[in-house]
Amino acid sequence: MNWLDFSDAVFNFTNYGELLPLFRDTLLAGAILGVVGGLIGTFVMMRDLAFAVHGIAELSFAGAAFALLIGADVIFGSLVGSILAALLLGVMGVRAREKNSVIGVIMPFGLGLGILFLSLYEGRAANKFGLLTGQIVSVDTTALSVLAGTALVVVAGLALIWRPLTFASADPDIATARGVPVRSLSLAFMFLLGIAVALSIQVVGALLVLALLITPAAAALQVTAAPRMVVLLSVAFAMISTVGGIMLALGGSIPISPYVTTLSFVIYLICKVAGAWRRRRGWATRAVSA
């Protein structure tokens, strides 16, 4: 492949203006996923659960692949796999060391199951590829309504437990001493995280879900330590990555995930440089953790 073929595959904006309105619902879906990813990613970083997100994504992938094999709804299969994995991690892994061990066992098991189901599937190869790397789908009004309703469950759930969850995430020992139900909050958060992972896989696929649930929050933590600003920037970065990635992918012929992950990575690099510059000038009030 020469440079001309490469650029044509990645960026081809012929008739782009006519194509864009047809994907309005897809762009709205991307914006919704950006909000969910940015919000839940903040707590993922606070609770040091980046590895857990990857583990949940592997079982979510297995659930989606099984649904594809038996002709069921892929989104529903992904959702069941994610929630089961998240609750399993929440129940079995109390301490960080135990949690990492459990995730290390679950990840290859889920990936192996997913590959097995995809190997047995005899349908379109594009469906197999899309589960791993994401794809642009023509989201109709019904699908958008289901996505928005599911995302609303996550946002409403986070809003309901926001203050005690923040306390328990920042210092679980003191929260426990003051009577905060840390374990129940952990299970509730893992349930919401499982839903968020299943939603994110629709855009970036199982292999690259970290770009939507980890990188935006990590980038926000580079430039500010104020909790509210971290949340706002995390949501903004996630929305820019998803909506921008979808808009760029409409002009190319490759899956959406490279666009989303590249935008997300570029934002992180910019924030990393900006954060280092602020710290050299003494503008940061305290060291950031990401």
Coordinates of C-alpha atoms in Angstrom, one line a residue, residues 134-283:
G134 CA -15.7 -1.3 17.2
Q135 CA -17.8 -0.2 14.2
I136 CA -20.1 2.5 13.0
V137 CA -23.6 1.3 13.0
S138 CA -26.6 3.1 11.7
V139 CA -28.4 3.8 15.0
D140 CA -32.1 4.2 14.5
T141 CA -34.5 5.9 16.9
T142 CA -35.3 2.8 18.8
A143 CA -31.7 1.8 19.4
L144 CA -30.9 5.4 20.4
S145 CA -33.7 5.4 22.9
V146 CA -32.5 2.1 24.4
L147 CA -29.0 3.5 24.6
A148 CA -30.1 6.7 26.2
G149 CA -32.3 4.9 28.7
T150 CA -29.4 2.6 29.7
A151 CA -27.0 5.5 30.0
L152 CA -29.6 7.4 32.1
V153 CA -29.6 4.4 34.6
V154 CA -25.8 4.8 34.9
V155 CA -25.9 8.6 35.4
A156 CA -28.8 8.4 37.8
G157 CA -27.1 5.7 39.8
L158 CA -23.9 7.6 40.1
A159 CA -25.8 10.8 41.1
L160 CA -27.6 8.8 43.8
I161 CA -24.4 7.5 45.4
W162 CA -22.0 10.3 44.4
R163 CA -21.0 11.7 47.8
P164 CA -20.6 8.5 49.7
L165 CA -18.9 6.8 46.7
T166 CA -16.4 9.7 46.5
F167 CA -15.7 9.4 50.2
A168 CA -15.3 5.7 50.1
S169 CA -13.1 5.9 47.0
A170 CA -10.8 8.6 48.5
D171 CA -10.3 6.9 51.9
P172 CA -12.1 3.6 52.4
D173 CA -10.7 3.0 55.9
I174 CA -12.0 6.3 57.3
A175 CA -15.2 5.9 55.4
T176 CA -15.7 2.4 57.0
A177 CA -14.9 3.8 60.5
R178 CA -17.6 6.5 60.0
G179 CA -20.2 3.9 59.0
V180 CA -20.3 4.4 55.3
P181 CA -21.3 1.0 53.6
V182 CA -18.1 0.7 51.6
R183 CA -18.7 -2.8 50.4
S184 CA -22.3 -2.1 49.2
L185 CA -21.1 1.0 47.4
S186 CA -18.3 -1.0 45.7
L187 CA -20.9 -3.6 44.4
A188 CA -23.2 -0.8 43.2
F189 CA -20.4 0.9 41.4
M190 CA -19.2 -2.3 39.8
F191 CA -22.7 -2.9 38.5
L192 CA -22.8 0.6 37.0
L193 CA -19.3 0.1 35.6
G194 CA -20.4 -3.2 33.9
I195 CA -23.2 -1.4 32.1
A196 CA -20.8 1.4 31.1
V197 CA -18.3 -1.1 29.7
A198 CA -21.0 -2.8 27.6
L199 CA -22.1 0.5 26.2
S200 CA -18.5 1.6 25.4
I201 CA -17.8 -1.7 23.5
Q202 CA -20.3 -0.7 20.9
V203 CA -18.0 2.2 19.8
V204 CA -14.4 1.2 20.4
G205 CA -14.7 -2.6 20.8
A206 CA -13.6 -4.9 23.6
L207 CA -9.8 -4.4 23.0
L208 CA -9.8 -0.6 23.2
V209 CA -12.5 0.2 25.8
L210 CA -9.8 1.7 28.0
A211 CA -9.6 4.7 25.7
L212 CA -13.1 5.7 26.6
L213 CA -13.2 4.8 30.3
I214 CA -9.6 5.6 31.4
T215 CA -7.8 8.0 29.2
P216 CA -10.2 11.0 29.4
A217 CA -10.2 10.9 33.2
A218 CA -6.4 10.4 33.3
A219 CA -5.9 13.4 31.0
A220 CA -8.1 15.6 33.2
L221 CA -6.1 14.6 36.3
Q222 CA -3.0 15.9 34.6
V223 CA -4.2 19.5 34.5
T224 CA -6.3 19.9 37.6
A225 CA -6.8 18.5 41.1
A226 CA -10.1 20.1 41.7
P227 CA -12.8 17.3 41.8
R228 CA -15.5 19.2 39.9
M229 CA -13.0 20.3 37.2
V230 CA -11.8 16.7 36.9
V231 CA -15.3 15.5 36.2
L232 CA -16.1 18.3 33.7
L233 CA -12.9 17.9 31.8
S234 CA -13.2 14.1 31.8
V235 CA -16.7 14.3 30.3
A236 CA -15.5 16.9 27.7
F237 CA -12.5 14.9 26.7
A238 CA -14.6 11.7 26.3
M239 CA -17.2 13.5 24.2
I240 CA -14.5 15.0 22.0
S241 CA -12.9 11.6 21.5
T242 CA -16.2 9.7 20.7
V243 CA -18.0 12.3 18.6
G244 CA -14.8 13.5 16.9
G245 CA -13.8 9.9 16.2
I246 CA -17.1 9.1 14.7
M247 CA -17.0 12.2 12.4
L248 CA -13.5 11.3 11.2
A249 CA -14.4 7.6 10.7
L250 CA -17.3 8.6 8.4
G251 CA -14.7 9.8 6.0
G252 CA -12.6 6.6 6.0
S253 CA -12.9 2.9 5.4
I254 CA -11.3 1.5 8.6
P255 CA -13.0 0.8 12.0
I256 CA -13.8 3.7 14.3
S257 CA -11.6 2.6 17.2
P258 CA -8.3 4.0 15.7
Y259 CA -9.8 7.4 15.4
V260 CA -11.3 7.4 18.9
T261 CA -8.1 6.1 20.5
T262 CA -5.9 8.5 18.6
L263 CA -7.9 11.5 19.6
S264 CA -8.0 10.3 23.2
F265 CA -4.2 9.8 23.2
V266 CA -3.5 13.2 21.7
I267 CA -5.7 14.9 24.3
Y268 CA -3.8 13.0 27.0
L269 CA -0.4 14.0 25.6
I270 CA -1.5 17.7 25.5
C271 CA -2.7 17.5 29.1
K272 CA 0.5 15.8 30.1
V273 CA 2.6 18.6 28.7
A274 CA 0.3 21.3 30.1
G275 CA 0.3 19.6 33.5
A276 CA 4.1 19.5 33.6
W277 CA 4.3 23.1 32.6
R278 CA 1.9 24.1 35.4
R279 CA 3.9 22.2 38.0
R280 CA 7.2 23.8 36.9
R281 CA 5.6 27.2 37.4
G282 CA 4.2 26.1 40.8
W283 CA 0.6 26.5 39.7

